[in-house]
Short mmCIF file of C-alpha atoms in Angstrom, two decimals:
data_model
loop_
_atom_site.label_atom_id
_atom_site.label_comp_id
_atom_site.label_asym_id
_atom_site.label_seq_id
_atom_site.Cartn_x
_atom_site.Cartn_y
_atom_site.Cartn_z
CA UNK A 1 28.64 57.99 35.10
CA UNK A 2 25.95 61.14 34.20
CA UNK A 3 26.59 63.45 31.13
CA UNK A 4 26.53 66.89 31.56
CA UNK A 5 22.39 66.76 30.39
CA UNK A 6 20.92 64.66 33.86
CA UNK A 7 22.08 61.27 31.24
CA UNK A 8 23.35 58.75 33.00
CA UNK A 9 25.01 56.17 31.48
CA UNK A 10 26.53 52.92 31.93
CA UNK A 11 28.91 50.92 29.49
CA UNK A 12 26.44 47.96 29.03
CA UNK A 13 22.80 49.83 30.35
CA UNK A 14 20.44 51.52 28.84
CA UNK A 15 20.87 55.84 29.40
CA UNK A 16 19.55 56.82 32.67
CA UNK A 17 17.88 60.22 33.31
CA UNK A 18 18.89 61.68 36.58
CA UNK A 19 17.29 64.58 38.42
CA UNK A 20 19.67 65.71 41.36
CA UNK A 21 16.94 68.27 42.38
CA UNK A 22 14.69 65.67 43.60
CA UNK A 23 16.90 62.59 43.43
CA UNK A 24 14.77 60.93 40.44
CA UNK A 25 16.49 57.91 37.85
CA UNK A 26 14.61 56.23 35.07
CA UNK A 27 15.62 55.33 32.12
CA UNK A 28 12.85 55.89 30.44
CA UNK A 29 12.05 59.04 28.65
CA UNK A 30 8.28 59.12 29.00
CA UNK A 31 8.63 59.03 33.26
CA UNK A 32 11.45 61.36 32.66
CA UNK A 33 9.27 64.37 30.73
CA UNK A 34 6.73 63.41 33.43
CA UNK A 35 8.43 64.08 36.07
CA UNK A 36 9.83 67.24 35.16
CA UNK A 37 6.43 68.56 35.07
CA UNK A 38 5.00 67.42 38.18
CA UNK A 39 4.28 69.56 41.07
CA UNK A 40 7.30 68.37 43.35
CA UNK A 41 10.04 69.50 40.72
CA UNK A 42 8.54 72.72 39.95
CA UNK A 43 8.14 73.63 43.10
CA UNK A 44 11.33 75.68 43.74
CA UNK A 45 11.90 77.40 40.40
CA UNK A 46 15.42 77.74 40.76
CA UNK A 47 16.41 74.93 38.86
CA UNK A 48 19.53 73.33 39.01
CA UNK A 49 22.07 73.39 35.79
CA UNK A 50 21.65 69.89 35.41
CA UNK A 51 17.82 70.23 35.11
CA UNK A 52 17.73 72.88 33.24
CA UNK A 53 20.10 71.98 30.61
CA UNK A 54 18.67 68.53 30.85
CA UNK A 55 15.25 69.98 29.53
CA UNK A 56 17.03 72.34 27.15
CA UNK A 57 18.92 68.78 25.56
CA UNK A 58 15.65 67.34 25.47
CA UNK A 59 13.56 70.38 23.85
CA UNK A 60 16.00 70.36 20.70
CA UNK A 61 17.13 66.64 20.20
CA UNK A 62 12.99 65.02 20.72
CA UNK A 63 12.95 65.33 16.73
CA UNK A 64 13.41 61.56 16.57
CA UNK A 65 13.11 59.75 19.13
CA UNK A 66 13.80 55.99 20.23
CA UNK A 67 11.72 54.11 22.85
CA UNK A 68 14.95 53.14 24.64
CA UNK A 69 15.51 57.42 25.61
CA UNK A 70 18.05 58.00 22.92
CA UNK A 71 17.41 60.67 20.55
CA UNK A 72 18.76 61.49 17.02
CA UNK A 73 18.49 64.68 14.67
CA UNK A 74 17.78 62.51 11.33
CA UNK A 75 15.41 60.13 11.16
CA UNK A 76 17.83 57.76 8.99
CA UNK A 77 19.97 57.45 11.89
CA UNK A 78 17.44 56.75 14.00
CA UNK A 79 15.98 54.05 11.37
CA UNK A 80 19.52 52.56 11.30
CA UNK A 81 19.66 52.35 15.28
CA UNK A 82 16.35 50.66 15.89
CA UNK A 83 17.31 47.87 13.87
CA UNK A 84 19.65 46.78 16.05
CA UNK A 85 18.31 48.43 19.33
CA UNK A 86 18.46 45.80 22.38
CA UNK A 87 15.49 47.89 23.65
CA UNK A 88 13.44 47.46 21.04
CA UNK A 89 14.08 43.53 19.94
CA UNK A 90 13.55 42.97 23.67
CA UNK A 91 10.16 44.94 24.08
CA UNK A 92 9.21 42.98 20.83
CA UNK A 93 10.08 39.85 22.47
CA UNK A 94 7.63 40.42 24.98
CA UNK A 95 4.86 41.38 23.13
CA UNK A 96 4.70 39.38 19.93
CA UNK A 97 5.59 36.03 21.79
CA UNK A 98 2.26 36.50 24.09
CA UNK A 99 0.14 36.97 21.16
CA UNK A 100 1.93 34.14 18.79
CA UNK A 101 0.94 32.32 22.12
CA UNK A 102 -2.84 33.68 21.79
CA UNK A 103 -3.48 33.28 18.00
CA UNK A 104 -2.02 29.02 18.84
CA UNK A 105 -4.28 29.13 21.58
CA UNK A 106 -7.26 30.03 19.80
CA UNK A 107 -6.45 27.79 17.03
CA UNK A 108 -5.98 25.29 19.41
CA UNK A 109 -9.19 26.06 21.05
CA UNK A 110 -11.10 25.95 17.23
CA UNK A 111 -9.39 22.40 16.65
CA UNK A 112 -10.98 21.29 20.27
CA UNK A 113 -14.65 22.85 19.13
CA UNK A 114 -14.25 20.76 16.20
CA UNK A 115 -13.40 17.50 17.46
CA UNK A 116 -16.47 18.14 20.18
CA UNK A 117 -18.57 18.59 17.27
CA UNK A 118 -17.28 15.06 15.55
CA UNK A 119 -17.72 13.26 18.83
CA UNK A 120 -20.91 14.21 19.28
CA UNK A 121 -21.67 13.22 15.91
CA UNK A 122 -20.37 10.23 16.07
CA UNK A 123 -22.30 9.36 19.14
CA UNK A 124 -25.00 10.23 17.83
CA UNK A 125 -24.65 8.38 14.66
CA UNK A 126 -23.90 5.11 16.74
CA UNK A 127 -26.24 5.62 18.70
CA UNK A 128 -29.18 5.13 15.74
CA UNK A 129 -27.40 2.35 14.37
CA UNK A 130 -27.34 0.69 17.98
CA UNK A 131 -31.37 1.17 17.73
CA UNK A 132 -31.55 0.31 14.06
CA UNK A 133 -29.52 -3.23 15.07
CA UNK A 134 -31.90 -3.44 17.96
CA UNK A 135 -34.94 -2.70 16.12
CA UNK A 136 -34.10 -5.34 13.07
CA UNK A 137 -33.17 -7.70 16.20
CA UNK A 138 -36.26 -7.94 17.39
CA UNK A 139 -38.05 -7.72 13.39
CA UNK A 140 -35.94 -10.97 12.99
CA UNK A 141 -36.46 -12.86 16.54
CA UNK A 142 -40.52 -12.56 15.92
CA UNK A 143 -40.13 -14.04 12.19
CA UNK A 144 -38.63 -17.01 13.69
CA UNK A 145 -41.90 -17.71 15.49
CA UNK A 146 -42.78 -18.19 11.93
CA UNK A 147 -42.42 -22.14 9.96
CA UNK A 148 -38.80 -22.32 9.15
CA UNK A 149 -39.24 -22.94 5.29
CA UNK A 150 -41.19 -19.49 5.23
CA UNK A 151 -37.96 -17.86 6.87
CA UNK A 152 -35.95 -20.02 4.13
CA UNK A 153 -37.90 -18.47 1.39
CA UNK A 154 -37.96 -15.33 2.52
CA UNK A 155 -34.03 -15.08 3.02
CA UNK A 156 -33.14 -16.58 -0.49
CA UNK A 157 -36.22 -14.52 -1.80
CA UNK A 158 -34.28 -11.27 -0.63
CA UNK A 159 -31.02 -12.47 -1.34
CA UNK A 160 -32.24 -12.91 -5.34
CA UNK A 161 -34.58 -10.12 -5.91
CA UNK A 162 -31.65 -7.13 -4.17
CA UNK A 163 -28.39 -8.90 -4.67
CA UNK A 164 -29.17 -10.98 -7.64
CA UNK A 165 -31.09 -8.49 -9.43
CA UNK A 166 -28.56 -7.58 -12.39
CA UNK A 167 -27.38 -11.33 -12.79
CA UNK A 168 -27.20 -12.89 -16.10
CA UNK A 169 -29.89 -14.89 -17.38
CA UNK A 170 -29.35 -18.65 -18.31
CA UNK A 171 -30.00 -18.23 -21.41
CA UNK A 172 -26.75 -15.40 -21.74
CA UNK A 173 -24.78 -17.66 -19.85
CA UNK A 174 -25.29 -20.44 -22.09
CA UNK A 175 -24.59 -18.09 -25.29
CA UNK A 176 -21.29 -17.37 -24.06
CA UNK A 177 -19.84 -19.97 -22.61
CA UNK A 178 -16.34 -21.09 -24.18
CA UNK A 179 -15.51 -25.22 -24.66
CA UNK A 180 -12.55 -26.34 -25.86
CA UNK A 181 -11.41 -29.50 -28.17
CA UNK A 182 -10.48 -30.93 -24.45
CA UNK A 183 -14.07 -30.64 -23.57
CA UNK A 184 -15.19 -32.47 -27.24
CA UNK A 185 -13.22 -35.46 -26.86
CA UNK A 186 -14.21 -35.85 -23.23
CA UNK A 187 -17.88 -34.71 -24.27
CA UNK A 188 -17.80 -38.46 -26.02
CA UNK A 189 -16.81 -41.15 -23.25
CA UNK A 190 -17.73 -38.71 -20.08
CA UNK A 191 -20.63 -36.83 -21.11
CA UNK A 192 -21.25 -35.81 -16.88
CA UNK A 193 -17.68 -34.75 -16.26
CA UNK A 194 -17.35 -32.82 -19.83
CA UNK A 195 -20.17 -30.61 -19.19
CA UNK A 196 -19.31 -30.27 -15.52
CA UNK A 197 -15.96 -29.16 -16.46
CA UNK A 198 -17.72 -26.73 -19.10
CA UNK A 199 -20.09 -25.45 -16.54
CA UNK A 200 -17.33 -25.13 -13.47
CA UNK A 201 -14.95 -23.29 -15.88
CA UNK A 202 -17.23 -20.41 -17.18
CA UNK A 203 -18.40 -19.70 -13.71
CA UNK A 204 -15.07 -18.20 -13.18
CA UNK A 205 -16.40 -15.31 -15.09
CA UNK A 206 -18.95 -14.85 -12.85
CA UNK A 207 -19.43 -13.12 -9.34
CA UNK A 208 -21.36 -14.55 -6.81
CA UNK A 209 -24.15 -12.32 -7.56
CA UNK A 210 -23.84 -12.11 -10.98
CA UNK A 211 -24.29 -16.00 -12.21
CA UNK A 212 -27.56 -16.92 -13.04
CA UNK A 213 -28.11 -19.86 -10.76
CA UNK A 214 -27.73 -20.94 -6.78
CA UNK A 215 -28.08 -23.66 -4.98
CA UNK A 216 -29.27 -23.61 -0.96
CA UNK A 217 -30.36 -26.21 1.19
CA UNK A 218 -31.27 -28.93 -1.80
CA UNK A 219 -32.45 -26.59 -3.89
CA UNK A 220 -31.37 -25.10 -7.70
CA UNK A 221 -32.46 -21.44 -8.12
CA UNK A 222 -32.13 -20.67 -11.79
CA UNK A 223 -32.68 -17.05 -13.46
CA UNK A 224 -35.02 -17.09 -16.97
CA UNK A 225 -34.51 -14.71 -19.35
CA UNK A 226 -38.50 -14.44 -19.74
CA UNK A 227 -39.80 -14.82 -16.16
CA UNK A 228 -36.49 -13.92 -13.68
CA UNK A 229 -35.94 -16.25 -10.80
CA UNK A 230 -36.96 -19.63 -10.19
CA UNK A 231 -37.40 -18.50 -6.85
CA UNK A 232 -39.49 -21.47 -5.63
CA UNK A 233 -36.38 -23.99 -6.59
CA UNK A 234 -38.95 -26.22 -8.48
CA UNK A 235 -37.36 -27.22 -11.61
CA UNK A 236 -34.45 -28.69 -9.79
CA UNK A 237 -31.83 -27.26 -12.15
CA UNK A 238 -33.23 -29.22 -15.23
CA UNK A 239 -32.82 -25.34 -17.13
CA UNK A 240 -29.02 -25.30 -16.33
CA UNK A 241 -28.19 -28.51 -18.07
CA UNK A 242 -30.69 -28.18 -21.23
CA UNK A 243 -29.32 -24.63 -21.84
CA UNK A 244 -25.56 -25.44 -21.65
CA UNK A 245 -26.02 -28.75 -23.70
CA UNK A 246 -28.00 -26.46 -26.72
CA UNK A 247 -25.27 -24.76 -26.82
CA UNK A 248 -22.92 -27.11 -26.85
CA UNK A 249 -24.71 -29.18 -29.36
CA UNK A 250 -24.01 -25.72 -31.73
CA UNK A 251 -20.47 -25.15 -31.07
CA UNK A 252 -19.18 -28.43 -30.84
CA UNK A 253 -19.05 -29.49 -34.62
CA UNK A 254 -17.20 -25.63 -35.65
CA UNK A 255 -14.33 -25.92 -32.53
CA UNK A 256 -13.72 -29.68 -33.89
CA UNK A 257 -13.52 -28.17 -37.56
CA UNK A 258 -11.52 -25.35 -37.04
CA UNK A 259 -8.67 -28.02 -35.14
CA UNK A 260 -9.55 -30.17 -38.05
CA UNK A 261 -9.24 -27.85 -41.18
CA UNK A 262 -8.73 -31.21 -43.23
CA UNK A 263 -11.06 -33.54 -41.47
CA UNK A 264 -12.90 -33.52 -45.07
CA UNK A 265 -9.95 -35.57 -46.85
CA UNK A 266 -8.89 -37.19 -43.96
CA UNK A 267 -10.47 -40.67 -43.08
CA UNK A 268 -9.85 -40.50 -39.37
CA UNK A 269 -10.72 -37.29 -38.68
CA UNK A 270 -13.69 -37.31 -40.45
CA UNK A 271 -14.93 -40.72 -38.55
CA UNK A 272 -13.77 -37.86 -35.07
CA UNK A 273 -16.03 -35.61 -36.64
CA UNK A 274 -18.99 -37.51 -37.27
CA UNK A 275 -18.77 -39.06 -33.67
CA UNK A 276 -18.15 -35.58 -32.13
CA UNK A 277 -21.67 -34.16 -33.35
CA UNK A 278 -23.35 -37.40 -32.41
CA UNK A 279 -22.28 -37.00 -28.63
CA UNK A 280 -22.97 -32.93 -29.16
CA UNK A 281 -26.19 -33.90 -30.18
CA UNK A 282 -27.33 -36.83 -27.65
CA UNK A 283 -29.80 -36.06 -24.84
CA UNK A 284 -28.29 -36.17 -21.76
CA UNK A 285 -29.69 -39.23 -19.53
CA UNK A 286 -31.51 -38.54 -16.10
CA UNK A 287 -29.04 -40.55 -14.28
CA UNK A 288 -25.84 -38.06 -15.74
CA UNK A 289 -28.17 -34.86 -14.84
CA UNK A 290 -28.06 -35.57 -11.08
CA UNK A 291 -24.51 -36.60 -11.51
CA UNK A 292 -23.69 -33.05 -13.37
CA UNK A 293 -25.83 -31.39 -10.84
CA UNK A 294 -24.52 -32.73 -8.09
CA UNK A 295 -20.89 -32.05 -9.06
CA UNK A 296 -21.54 -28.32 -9.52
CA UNK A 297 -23.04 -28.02 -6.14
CA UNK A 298 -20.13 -26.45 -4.35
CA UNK A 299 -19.24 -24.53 -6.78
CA UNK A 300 -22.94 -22.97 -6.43
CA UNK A 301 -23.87 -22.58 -2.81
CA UNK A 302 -24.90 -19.30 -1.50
CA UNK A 303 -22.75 -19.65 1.49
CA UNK A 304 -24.82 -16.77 3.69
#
């Protein structure tokens, strides 16, 4: 249907502006104030009624103004009409989708620079650890040109003096080591398997890198408090038995007493006691070192 002001209308469209002069319809307002000024309409300037009061409706309403061509005198109503304007959720629709789309795309487009960035990295990164394999490769094939106790040496040599640096002495290993009244009554009939048992048990404490002796390929490695590393293996782990018996020797007669408090007034324990120190104090015989020595062997082996 068209209103009496060149609006045509519709029950579910938008308003339509109609110019019966020159047989024009939009629905927009913009075309429709541009047309009316273009050469073709004014051409004849007997204007029809419906042209002329169409441009009188739109001199006095364009106050406030909607983009969907309807027009209000207060701007309130006009507020409370473009809230719910189909026109304008539409057109808003259409633009702010496309650049939602955009701003993803570029952030899309920053996450893709910066994964390039960490590939390339990464390549790069393996590829100098490739040439630093390579490189030590070919550093380790010509050494084994070389006699293979020098290799030997030099391997347990580096293994002691970078990953063995901050081990305890066995001197401080001795000094702490715990035995028990077990350990004292074995210490007596099996001196070997007492102070194996001694030995074995404190290890526990003890990383790999951290105990102060090693054993590899039939020989003992032994750190000195005074000197560092035995790192020729000569003493044949001689220090690791003499240090751990001293010590022994000292706390063997005070773990006895203090499971003994009346060892003084009693026959039988006193007859314990006075064999206890003699074993504590005893030299160990050659034959029980290499039995000792070799029962702490596995316990000992630099497995690398």
């Amino acid at each position: 249907m068209t209103d009496k002001k060149g609006l045509k209308t519709t029950k579910n469209d938008y308003p339509t502006y109609h110019c019966s002069k020159c047989d024009y319809t939009t629905c927009d307002i913009s075309n429709w104030k541009r047309h009316i000024k273009t050469k073709k309409h004014n051409t004849d300037k007997r204007l029809t009624n419906t042209d002329t009061l169409g441009k009188k409706r739109l001199k006095t309403t364009k106050n406030w103004h909607c983009e969907c061509g309807r027009s209000y005198k207060h701007r309130q109503s006009l507020f409370s009409h473009q809230k719910k304007c189909a026109f304008i959720i539409g057109c808003s629709e259409i633009i702010v989708k496309p650049l939602e789309d955009e701003s993803k795309d570029d952030n899309l487009k920053d996450i893709l620079d910066v994964m390039k960035d960490l590939i390339a990295q990464n390549k790069n990164l393996t590829e100098s650890l490739r040439a630093e394999k390579e490189r030590k490769s070919l550093t380790i094939s010509g050494n084994n040109n070389n006699m293979n106790s020098h290799n030997t040496n030099f391997n347990i040599q580096l293994f002691l003096n970078e990953d063995c640096k901050n081990a305890t002495s066995i001197q401080d290993f001795a000094r702490q080591i715990k035995i028990t009244m077990q350990d004292i009554s074995l210490l007596k009939n099996n001196e070997p398997k007492a102070i194996t048992n001694i030995i074995t048990e404190n290890l526990k404490d003890y990383t790999e890198t951290e105990r102060p002796f090693h054993h590899h390929k039939k020989k003992w490695y032994v750190k000195d408090e005074e000197v560092g590393w035995d790192k020729e293996g000569k003493y044949k782990g001689e220090n690791i038995i003499k240090n751990v018996k001293n010590q022994v020797s000292k706390a063997a007669p005070k773990v006895f007493v203090d499971n003994h408090p009346n060892f003084l007034t009693d026959e039988k324990q006193g007859q314990e006691y006075a064999e206890t120190v003699a074993a504590a104090y005893r030299d160990v015989k050659n034959s029980d070192k290499s039995k000792i020595l070799k029962s702490i062997e596995g316990e000992c082996e630099i497995t690398n």
